[in-house]
CSV table of C-alpha atoms in Angstrom, one decimal:
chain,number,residue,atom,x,y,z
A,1,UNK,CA,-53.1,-47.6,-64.9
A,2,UNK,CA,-52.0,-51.5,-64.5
A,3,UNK,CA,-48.3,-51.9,-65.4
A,4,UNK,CA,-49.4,-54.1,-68.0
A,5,UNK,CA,-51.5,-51.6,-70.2
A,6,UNK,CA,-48.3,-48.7,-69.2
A,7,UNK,CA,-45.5,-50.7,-70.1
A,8,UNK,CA,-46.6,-50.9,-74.4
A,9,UNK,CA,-48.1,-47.7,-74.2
A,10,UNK,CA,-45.0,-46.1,-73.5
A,11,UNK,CA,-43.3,-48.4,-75.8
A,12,UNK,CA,-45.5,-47.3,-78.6
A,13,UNK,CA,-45.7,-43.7,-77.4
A,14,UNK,CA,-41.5,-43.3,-77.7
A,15,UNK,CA,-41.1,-45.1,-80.8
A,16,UNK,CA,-42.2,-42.6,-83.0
A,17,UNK,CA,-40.0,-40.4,-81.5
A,18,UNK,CA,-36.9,-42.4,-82.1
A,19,UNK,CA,-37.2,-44.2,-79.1
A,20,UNK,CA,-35.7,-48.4,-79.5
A,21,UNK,CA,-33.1,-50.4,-79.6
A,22,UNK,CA,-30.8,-47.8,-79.1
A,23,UNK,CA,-32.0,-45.8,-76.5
A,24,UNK,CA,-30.6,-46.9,-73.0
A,25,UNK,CA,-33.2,-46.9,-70.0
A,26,UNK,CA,-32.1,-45.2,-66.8
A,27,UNK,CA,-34.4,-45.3,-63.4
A,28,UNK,CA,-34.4,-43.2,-60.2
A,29,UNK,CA,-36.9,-45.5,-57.9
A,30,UNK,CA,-37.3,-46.7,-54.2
A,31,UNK,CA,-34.7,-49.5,-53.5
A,32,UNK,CA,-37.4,-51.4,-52.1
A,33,UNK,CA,-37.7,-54.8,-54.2
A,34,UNK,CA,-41.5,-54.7,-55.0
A,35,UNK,CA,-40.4,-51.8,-57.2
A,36,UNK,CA,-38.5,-53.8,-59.7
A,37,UNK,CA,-42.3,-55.1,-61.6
A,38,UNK,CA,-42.3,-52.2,-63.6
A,39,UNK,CA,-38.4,-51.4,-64.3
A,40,UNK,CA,-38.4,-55.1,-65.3
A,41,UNK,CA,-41.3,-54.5,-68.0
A,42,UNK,CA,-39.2,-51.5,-69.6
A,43,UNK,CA,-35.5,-53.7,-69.3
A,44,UNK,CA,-37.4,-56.1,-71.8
A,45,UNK,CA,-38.3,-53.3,-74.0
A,46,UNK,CA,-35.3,-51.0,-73.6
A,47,UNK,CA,-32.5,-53.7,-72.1
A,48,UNK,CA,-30.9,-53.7,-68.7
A,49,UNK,CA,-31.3,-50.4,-67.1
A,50,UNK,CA,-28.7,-47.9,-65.5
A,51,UNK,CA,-29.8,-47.2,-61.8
A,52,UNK,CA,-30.1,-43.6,-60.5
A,53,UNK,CA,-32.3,-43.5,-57.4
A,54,UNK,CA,-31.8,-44.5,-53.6
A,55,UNK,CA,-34.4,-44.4,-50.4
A,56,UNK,CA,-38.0,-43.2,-51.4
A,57,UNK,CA,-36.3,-42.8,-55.1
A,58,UNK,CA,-34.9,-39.6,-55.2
A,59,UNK,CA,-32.0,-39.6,-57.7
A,60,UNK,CA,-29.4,-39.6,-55.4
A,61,UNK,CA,-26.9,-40.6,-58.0
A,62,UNK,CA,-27.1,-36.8,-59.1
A,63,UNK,CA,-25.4,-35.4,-62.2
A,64,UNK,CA,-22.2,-37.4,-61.9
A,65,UNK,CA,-25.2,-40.8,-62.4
A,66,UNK,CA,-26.8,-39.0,-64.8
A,67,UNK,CA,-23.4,-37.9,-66.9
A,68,UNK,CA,-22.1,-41.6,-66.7
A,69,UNK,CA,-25.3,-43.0,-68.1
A,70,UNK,CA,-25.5,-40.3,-71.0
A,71,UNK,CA,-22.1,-41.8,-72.0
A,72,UNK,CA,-23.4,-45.2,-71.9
A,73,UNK,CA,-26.3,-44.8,-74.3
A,74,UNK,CA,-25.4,-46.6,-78.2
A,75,UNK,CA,-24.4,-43.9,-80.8
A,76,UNK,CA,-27.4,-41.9,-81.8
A,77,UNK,CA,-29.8,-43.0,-79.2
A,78,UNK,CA,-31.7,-41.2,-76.7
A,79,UNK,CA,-32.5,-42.0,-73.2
A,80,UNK,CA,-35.7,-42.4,-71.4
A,81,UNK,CA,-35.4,-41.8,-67.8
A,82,UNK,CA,-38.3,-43.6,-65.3
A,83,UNK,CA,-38.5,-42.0,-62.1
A,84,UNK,CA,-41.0,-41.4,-59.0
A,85,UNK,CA,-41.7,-42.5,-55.8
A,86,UNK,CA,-44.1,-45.4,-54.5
A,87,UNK,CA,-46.9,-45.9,-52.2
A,88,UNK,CA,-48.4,-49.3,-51.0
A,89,UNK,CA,-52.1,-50.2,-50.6
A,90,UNK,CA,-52.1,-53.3,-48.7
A,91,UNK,CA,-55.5,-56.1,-49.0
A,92,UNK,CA,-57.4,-54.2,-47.0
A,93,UNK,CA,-57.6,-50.9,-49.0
A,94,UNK,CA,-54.5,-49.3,-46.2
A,95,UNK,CA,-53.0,-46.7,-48.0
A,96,UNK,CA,-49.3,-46.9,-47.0
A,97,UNK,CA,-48.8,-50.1,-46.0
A,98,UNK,CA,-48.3,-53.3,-48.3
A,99,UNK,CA,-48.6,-56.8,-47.9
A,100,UNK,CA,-44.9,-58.8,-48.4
A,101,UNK,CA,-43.9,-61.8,-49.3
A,102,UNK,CA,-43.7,-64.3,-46.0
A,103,UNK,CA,-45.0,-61.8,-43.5
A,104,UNK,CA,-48.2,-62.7,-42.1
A,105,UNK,CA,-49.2,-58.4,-41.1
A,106,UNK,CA,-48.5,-55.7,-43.8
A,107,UNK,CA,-45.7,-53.4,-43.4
A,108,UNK,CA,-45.0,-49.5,-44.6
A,109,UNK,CA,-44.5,-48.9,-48.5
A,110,UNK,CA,-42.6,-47.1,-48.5
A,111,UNK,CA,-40.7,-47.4,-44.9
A,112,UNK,CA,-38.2,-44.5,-46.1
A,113,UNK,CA,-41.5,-41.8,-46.9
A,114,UNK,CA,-43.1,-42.9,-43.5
A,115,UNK,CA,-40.1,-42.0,-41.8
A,116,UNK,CA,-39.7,-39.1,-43.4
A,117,UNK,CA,-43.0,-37.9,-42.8
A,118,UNK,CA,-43.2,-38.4,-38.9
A,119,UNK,CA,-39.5,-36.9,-38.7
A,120,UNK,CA,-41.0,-33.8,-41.0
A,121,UNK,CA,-44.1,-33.6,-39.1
A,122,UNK,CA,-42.5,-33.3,-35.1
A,123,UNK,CA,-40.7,-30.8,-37.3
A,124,UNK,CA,-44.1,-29.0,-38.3
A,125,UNK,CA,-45.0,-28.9,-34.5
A,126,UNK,CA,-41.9,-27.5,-33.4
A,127,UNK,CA,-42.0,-24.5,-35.8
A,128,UNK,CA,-39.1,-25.6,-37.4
A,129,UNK,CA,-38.5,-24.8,-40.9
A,130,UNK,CA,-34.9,-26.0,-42.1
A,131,UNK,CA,-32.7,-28.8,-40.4
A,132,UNK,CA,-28.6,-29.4,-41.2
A,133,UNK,CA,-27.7,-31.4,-44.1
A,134,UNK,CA,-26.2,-34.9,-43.0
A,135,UNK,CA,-22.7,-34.8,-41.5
A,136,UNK,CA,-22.1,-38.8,-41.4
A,137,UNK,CA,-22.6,-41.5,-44.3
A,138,UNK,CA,-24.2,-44.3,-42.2
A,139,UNK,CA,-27.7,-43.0,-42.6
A,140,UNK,CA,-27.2,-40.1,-45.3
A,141,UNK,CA,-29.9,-40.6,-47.7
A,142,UNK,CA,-32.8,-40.6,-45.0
A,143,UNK,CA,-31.5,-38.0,-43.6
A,144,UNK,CA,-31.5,-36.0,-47.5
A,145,UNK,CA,-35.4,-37.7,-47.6
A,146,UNK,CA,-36.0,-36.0,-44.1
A,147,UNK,CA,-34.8,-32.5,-45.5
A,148,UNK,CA,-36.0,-32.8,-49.2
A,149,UNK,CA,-39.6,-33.7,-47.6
A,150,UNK,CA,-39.3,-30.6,-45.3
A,151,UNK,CA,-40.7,-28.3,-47.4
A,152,UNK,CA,-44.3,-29.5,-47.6
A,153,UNK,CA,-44.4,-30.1,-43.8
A,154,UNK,CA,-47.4,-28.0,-44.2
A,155,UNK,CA,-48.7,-29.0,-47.1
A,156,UNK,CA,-49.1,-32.5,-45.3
A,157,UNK,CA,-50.2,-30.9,-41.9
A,158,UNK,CA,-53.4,-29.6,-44.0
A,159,UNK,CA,-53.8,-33.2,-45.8
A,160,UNK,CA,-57.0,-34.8,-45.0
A,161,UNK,CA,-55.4,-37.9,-46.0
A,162,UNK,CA,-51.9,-37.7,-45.4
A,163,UNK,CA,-50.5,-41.2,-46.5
A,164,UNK,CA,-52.3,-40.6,-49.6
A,165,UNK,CA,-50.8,-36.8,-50.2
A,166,UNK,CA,-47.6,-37.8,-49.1
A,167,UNK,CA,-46.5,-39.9,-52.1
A,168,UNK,CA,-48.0,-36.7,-54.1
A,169,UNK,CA,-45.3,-34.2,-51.9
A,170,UNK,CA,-42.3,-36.7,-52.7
A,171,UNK,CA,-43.2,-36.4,-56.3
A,172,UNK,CA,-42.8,-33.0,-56.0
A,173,UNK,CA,-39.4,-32.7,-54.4
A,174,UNK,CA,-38.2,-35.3,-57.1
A,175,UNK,CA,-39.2,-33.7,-60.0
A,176,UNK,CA,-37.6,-30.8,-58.8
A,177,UNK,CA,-34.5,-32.6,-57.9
A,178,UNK,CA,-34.1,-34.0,-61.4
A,179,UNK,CA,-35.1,-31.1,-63.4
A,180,UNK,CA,-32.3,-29.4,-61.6
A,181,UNK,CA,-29.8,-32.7,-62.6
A,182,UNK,CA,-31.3,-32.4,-66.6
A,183,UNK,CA,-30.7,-28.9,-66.8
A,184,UNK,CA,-26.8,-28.7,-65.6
A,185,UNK,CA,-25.9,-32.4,-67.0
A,186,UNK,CA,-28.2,-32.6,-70.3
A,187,UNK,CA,-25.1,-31.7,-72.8
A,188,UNK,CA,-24.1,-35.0,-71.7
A,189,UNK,CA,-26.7,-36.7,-74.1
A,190,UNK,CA,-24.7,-36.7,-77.6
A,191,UNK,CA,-26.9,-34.7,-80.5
A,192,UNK,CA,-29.3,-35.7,-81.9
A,193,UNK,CA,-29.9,-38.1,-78.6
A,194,UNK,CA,-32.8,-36.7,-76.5
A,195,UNK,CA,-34.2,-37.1,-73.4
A,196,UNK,CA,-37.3,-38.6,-72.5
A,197,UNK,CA,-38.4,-38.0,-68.8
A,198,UNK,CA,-41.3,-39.9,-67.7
A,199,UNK,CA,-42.2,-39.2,-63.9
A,200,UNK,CA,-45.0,-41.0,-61.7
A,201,UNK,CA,-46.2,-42.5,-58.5
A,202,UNK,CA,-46.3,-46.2,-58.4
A,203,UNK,CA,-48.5,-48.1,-56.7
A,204,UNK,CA,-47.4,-51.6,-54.9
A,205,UNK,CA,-50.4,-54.2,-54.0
A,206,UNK,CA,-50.6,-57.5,-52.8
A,207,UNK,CA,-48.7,-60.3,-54.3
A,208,UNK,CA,-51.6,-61.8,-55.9
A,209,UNK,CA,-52.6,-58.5,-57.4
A,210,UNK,CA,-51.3,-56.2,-60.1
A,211,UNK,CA,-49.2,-53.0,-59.5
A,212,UNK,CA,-50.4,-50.0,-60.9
A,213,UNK,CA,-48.7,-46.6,-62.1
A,214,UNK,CA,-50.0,-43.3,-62.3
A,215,UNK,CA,-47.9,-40.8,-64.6
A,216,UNK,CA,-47.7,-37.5,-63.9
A,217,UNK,CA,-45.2,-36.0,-66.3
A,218,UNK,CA,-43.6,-37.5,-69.9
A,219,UNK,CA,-41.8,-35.2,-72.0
A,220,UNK,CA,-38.8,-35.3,-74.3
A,221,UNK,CA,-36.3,-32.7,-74.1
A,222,UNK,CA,-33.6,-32.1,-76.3
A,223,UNK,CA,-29.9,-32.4,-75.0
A,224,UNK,CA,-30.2,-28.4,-74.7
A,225,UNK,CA,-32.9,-29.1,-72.3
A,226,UNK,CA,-35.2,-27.7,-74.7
A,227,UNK,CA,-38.9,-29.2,-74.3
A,228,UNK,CA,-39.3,-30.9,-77.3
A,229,UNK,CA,-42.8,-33.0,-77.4
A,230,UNK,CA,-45.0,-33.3,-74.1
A,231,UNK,CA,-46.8,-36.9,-74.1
């Protein structure tokens, strides 16, 4: 769906769930600067956002991000949090790759997935099925991409399309990651605040075109971590 058809329709979706002027946004995507279209659409509708995600966007910020911005939303609000990774598809239809601003040949979107994917698949060929955690801070969160994505090394082996399944795989391994962040920091979130989770790939284009995102899961859950409404 365009981002300018998604962004009202969540707007109108959440407001009759108590969703507006006091509900604070909070977003766990790619660093990458063509994914700001979208969290820009939502700031004007929700105000500034609080930032949760790193590389590829898995929320690296964790539960200490995700406690900090509970405490920031206004008294009796909620919080709707936007998360997912993203996946270019450049002028000529390229899945994975994206054309930028000033560069005349299209480049990887997203540079951190690709990585991670050729790291994960010489992985696959070597049989092997876990890899140590990151013991420096220079490159840590490729190297928590690398072992995150590590899972559906096979799942991606079988891909007839890859590039296109591996934006699908990250989603998977991010919605897990924040589940497991709602469910041990969701007290955080003062009653009767809830928490709306609204999860998705986006989809980069050319400059002259529109972004697009494709939502996979929007739910509100309670600050028990109770599902309360699936949108």
């Amino acid at each position: 769906m365009p981002n300018s058809q998604f962004a009202p329709i969540i707007e109108s979706a959440l407001a009759s769930k108590g969703f507006g002027s006091n509900s604070l946004l909070a977003t766990s995507l790619c660093c990458d600067e063509v994914n700001r279209t979208l969290e820009k659409d939502l700031t004007g509708m929700f105000g500034p956002n609080f930032s949760m995600g790193g590389l590829a966007g898995f929320p690296f910020g964790g539960v200490t991000s995700f406690g900090a911005m509970a405490h920031h939303i206004p008294a009796g609000g909620s919080c709707l949090i936007l998360f997912g990774p993203h996946v270019g598809v450049d002028a000529d239809g390229t899945v994975g790759k994206v054309n930028r601003r000033g560069r005349e040949a299209p480049g990887a979107c997203c540079g951190s997935a690709a990585a991670a994917a050729g790291f994960v698949a010489e992985a696959f060929a070597a049989n092997q099925t876990s890899i140590a955690p990151p013991t420096t801070h220079q490159d840590a969160q490729q190297g928590f991409v690398n072992t995150l994505l590590l899972p559906y090394a096979e799942r991606l082996d079988d891909a007839t399309e890859p590039d296109v399944e591996l934006p699908f795989s990250l989603y998977d391994a991010q919605k897990q990651f924040m589940d497991e962040i709602v469910s041990k920091a969701c007290g955080e979130v003062a009653a009767p605040g809830c928490i709306g989770l609204l999860g998705g790939i986006q989809i980069n284009t050319p400059e002259d075109e529109e972004d697009y995102f494709l939502p996979i899961t929007f739910e509100i859950r309670d600050n028990t971590n109770k599902l309360v409404k699936q949108l």
